[in-house]
């Protein structure tokens, strides 16, 4: 929206079957031309999960913008 920061998304829900999946919405006062995602990961996989202690990766797919 004209370069305005919309960094306060409203979390709509989390899928308990999919680790890290979150649906969210952002209220806008105009039709956006571009969408930018800034994603921060964790440095290592937490204990108790496969690969614990190893470097963590972020995979982002199936983005739906309505």
N, C-alpha and C. Protein backbone atom coordinates (compact mmCIF):
# COMPACT_ATOMS: atom_id res chain seq x y z
N UNK A 1 0.84 -1.18 0.00
CA UNK A 1 0.00 0.00 0.00
C UNK A 1 0.88 1.24 0.00
N UNK A 2 1.34 1.61 -1.13
CA UNK A 2 2.20 2.79 -1.29
C UNK A 2 3.44 2.74 -0.40
N UNK A 3 4.02 1.56 -0.26
CA UNK A 3 5.23 1.41 0.53
C UNK A 3 5.01 1.34 2.02
N UNK A 4 3.76 1.29 2.47
CA UNK A 4 3.49 1.20 3.90
C UNK A 4 3.79 -0.20 4.40
N UNK A 5 4.23 -0.28 5.63
CA UNK A 5 4.54 -1.56 6.26
C UNK A 5 3.28 -2.16 6.86
N UNK A 6 2.95 -3.37 6.47
CA UNK A 6 1.80 -4.09 7.01
C UNK A 6 2.32 -5.27 7.80
N UNK A 7 3.12 -5.00 8.81
CA UNK A 7 3.82 -6.06 9.51
C UNK A 7 3.06 -6.59 10.73
N UNK A 8 1.77 -6.32 10.82
CA UNK A 8 0.98 -6.83 11.94
C UNK A 8 -0.14 -7.73 11.43
N UNK A 9 0.21 -8.94 11.00
CA UNK A 9 -0.83 -9.83 10.49
C UNK A 9 -1.74 -10.34 11.60
N UNK A 10 -2.97 -10.66 11.24
CA UNK A 10 -3.92 -11.26 12.15
C UNK A 10 -3.86 -12.77 11.92
N UNK A 11 -3.49 -13.52 12.94
CA UNK A 11 -3.38 -14.97 12.80
C UNK A 11 -4.78 -15.56 12.80
N UNK A 12 -5.14 -16.26 11.72
CA UNK A 12 -6.46 -16.86 11.59
C UNK A 12 -6.51 -18.27 12.16
N UNK A 13 -5.39 -18.97 12.11
CA UNK A 13 -5.38 -20.33 12.65
C UNK A 13 -4.11 -21.05 12.30
N UNK A 14 -3.83 -22.10 13.07
CA UNK A 14 -2.67 -22.94 12.83
C UNK A 14 -3.15 -24.36 12.64
N UNK A 15 -2.59 -25.05 11.68
CA UNK A 15 -2.94 -26.44 11.40
C UNK A 15 -2.10 -27.33 12.32
N UNK A 16 -2.74 -28.02 13.29
CA UNK A 16 -1.97 -28.86 14.23
C UNK A 16 -1.28 -30.04 13.55
N UNK A 17 -1.71 -30.42 12.35
CA UNK A 17 -1.10 -31.54 11.63
C UNK A 17 0.13 -31.13 10.84
N UNK A 18 0.30 -29.85 10.60
CA UNK A 18 1.42 -29.36 9.79
C UNK A 18 2.28 -28.42 10.63
N UNK A 19 3.47 -28.85 10.96
CA UNK A 19 4.38 -28.03 11.78
C UNK A 19 4.69 -26.74 11.02
N UNK A 20 4.44 -25.63 11.66
CA UNK A 20 4.79 -24.34 11.09
C UNK A 20 3.78 -23.74 10.15
N UNK A 21 2.66 -24.42 9.87
CA UNK A 21 1.67 -23.85 8.96
C UNK A 21 0.79 -22.86 9.71
N UNK A 22 0.68 -21.67 9.16
CA UNK A 22 -0.14 -20.62 9.76
C UNK A 22 -0.90 -19.89 8.68
N UNK A 23 -2.20 -19.70 8.91
CA UNK A 23 -3.02 -18.88 8.02
C UNK A 23 -3.15 -17.51 8.68
N UNK A 24 -2.99 -16.44 7.91
CA UNK A 24 -3.09 -15.11 8.49
C UNK A 24 -3.68 -14.13 7.48
N UNK A 25 -4.09 -12.98 7.99
CA UNK A 25 -4.67 -11.94 7.15
C UNK A 25 -4.09 -10.60 7.56
N UNK A 26 -4.08 -9.66 6.62
CA UNK A 26 -3.62 -8.31 6.88
C UNK A 26 -4.68 -7.36 6.34
N UNK A 27 -5.14 -6.43 7.17
CA UNK A 27 -6.11 -5.44 6.73
C UNK A 27 -5.38 -4.34 5.95
N UNK A 28 -5.86 -4.07 4.74
CA UNK A 28 -5.24 -3.06 3.88
C UNK A 28 -6.27 -1.99 3.52
N UNK A 29 -5.79 -0.79 3.32
CA UNK A 29 -6.68 0.29 2.90
C UNK A 29 -6.59 0.57 1.40
N UNK A 30 -5.82 -0.25 0.67
CA UNK A 30 -5.66 -0.08 -0.77
C UNK A 30 -5.29 -1.43 -1.39
N UNK A 31 -5.38 -1.53 -2.69
CA UNK A 31 -5.01 -2.74 -3.42
C UNK A 31 -3.49 -2.78 -3.58
N UNK A 32 -2.81 -3.78 -3.00
CA UNK A 32 -1.34 -3.82 -3.11
C UNK A 32 -0.87 -4.24 -4.50
N UNK A 33 0.27 -3.75 -4.89
CA UNK A 33 0.86 -4.13 -6.17
C UNK A 33 1.89 -5.24 -5.97
N UNK A 34 2.59 -5.22 -4.85
CA UNK A 34 3.61 -6.22 -4.54
C UNK A 34 3.38 -6.76 -3.13
N UNK A 35 3.85 -7.96 -2.90
CA UNK A 35 3.80 -8.56 -1.57
C UNK A 35 5.19 -9.06 -1.24
N UNK A 36 5.69 -8.71 -0.07
CA UNK A 36 7.01 -9.15 0.36
C UNK A 36 6.86 -9.94 1.66
N UNK A 37 7.51 -11.06 1.72
CA UNK A 37 7.52 -11.87 2.93
C UNK A 37 8.91 -11.78 3.56
N UNK A 38 8.96 -11.46 4.82
CA UNK A 38 10.21 -11.49 5.57
C UNK A 38 10.03 -12.60 6.60
N UNK A 39 10.81 -13.64 6.47
CA UNK A 39 10.67 -14.83 7.31
C UNK A 39 11.94 -15.04 8.10
N UNK A 40 11.78 -15.21 9.40
CA UNK A 40 12.91 -15.45 10.28
C UNK A 40 12.86 -16.89 10.76
N UNK A 41 13.94 -17.59 10.62
CA UNK A 41 14.00 -18.98 11.05
C UNK A 41 14.69 -19.14 12.38
N UNK A 42 14.85 -20.38 12.76
CA UNK A 42 15.59 -20.70 13.97
C UNK A 42 16.95 -21.25 13.55
N UNK A 43 17.98 -21.06 14.36
CA UNK A 43 19.32 -21.49 13.95
C UNK A 43 19.52 -23.00 13.90
N UNK A 44 18.80 -23.73 14.76
CA UNK A 44 18.99 -25.18 14.82
C UNK A 44 17.66 -25.87 15.11
N UNK A 45 17.55 -27.11 14.69
CA UNK A 45 16.34 -27.91 14.94
C UNK A 45 16.28 -28.21 16.44
N UNK A 46 15.11 -27.98 17.07
CA UNK A 46 14.98 -28.19 18.51
C UNK A 46 15.13 -29.67 18.92
N UNK A 47 15.55 -29.87 20.16
CA UNK A 47 15.65 -31.22 20.71
C UNK A 47 14.29 -31.89 20.66
N UNK A 48 14.30 -33.20 20.45
CA UNK A 48 13.06 -33.96 20.40
C UNK A 48 12.50 -34.11 19.00
N UNK A 49 13.09 -33.42 18.02
CA UNK A 49 12.66 -33.54 16.63
C UNK A 49 13.76 -34.22 15.83
N UNK A 50 13.39 -34.90 14.73
CA UNK A 50 14.43 -35.51 13.90
C UNK A 50 15.45 -34.47 13.44
N UNK A 51 16.73 -34.79 13.54
CA UNK A 51 17.78 -33.87 13.13
C UNK A 51 18.12 -32.83 14.19
N UNK A 52 17.72 -33.08 15.42
CA UNK A 52 17.95 -32.11 16.51
C UNK A 52 19.40 -31.64 16.54
N UNK A 53 19.58 -30.34 16.67
CA UNK A 53 20.91 -29.75 16.74
C UNK A 53 21.49 -29.37 15.38
N UNK A 54 20.92 -29.90 14.31
CA UNK A 54 21.40 -29.57 12.96
C UNK A 54 20.83 -28.22 12.51
N UNK A 55 21.42 -27.66 11.47
CA UNK A 55 20.94 -26.38 10.93
C UNK A 55 19.49 -26.54 10.44
N UNK A 56 18.66 -25.55 10.74
CA UNK A 56 17.26 -25.57 10.33
C UNK A 56 17.09 -24.89 8.97
N UNK A 57 16.13 -25.35 8.20
CA UNK A 57 15.81 -24.78 6.89
C UNK A 57 14.40 -24.23 6.93
N UNK A 58 14.11 -23.31 6.04
CA UNK A 58 12.75 -22.79 5.88
C UNK A 58 12.31 -23.10 4.45
N UNK A 59 11.17 -23.72 4.33
CA UNK A 59 10.56 -23.97 3.02
C UNK A 59 9.23 -23.24 2.99
N UNK A 60 8.99 -22.49 1.95
CA UNK A 60 7.79 -21.68 1.84
C UNK A 60 7.15 -21.99 0.50
N UNK A 61 5.92 -22.50 0.54
CA UNK A 61 5.21 -22.79 -0.71
C UNK A 61 3.71 -22.62 -0.50
N UNK A 62 2.98 -22.76 -1.55
CA UNK A 62 1.52 -22.67 -1.54
C UNK A 62 1.04 -21.37 -0.90
N UNK A 63 1.52 -20.28 -1.42
CA UNK A 63 1.09 -18.97 -0.95
C UNK A 63 -0.14 -18.58 -1.75
N UNK A 64 -1.24 -18.27 -1.05
CA UNK A 64 -2.48 -17.85 -1.70
C UNK A 64 -2.76 -16.42 -1.28
N UNK A 65 -2.92 -15.55 -2.26
CA UNK A 65 -3.23 -14.15 -1.99
C UNK A 65 -4.56 -13.85 -2.62
N UNK A 66 -5.50 -13.41 -1.78
CA UNK A 66 -6.86 -13.09 -2.28
C UNK A 66 -7.17 -11.65 -2.03
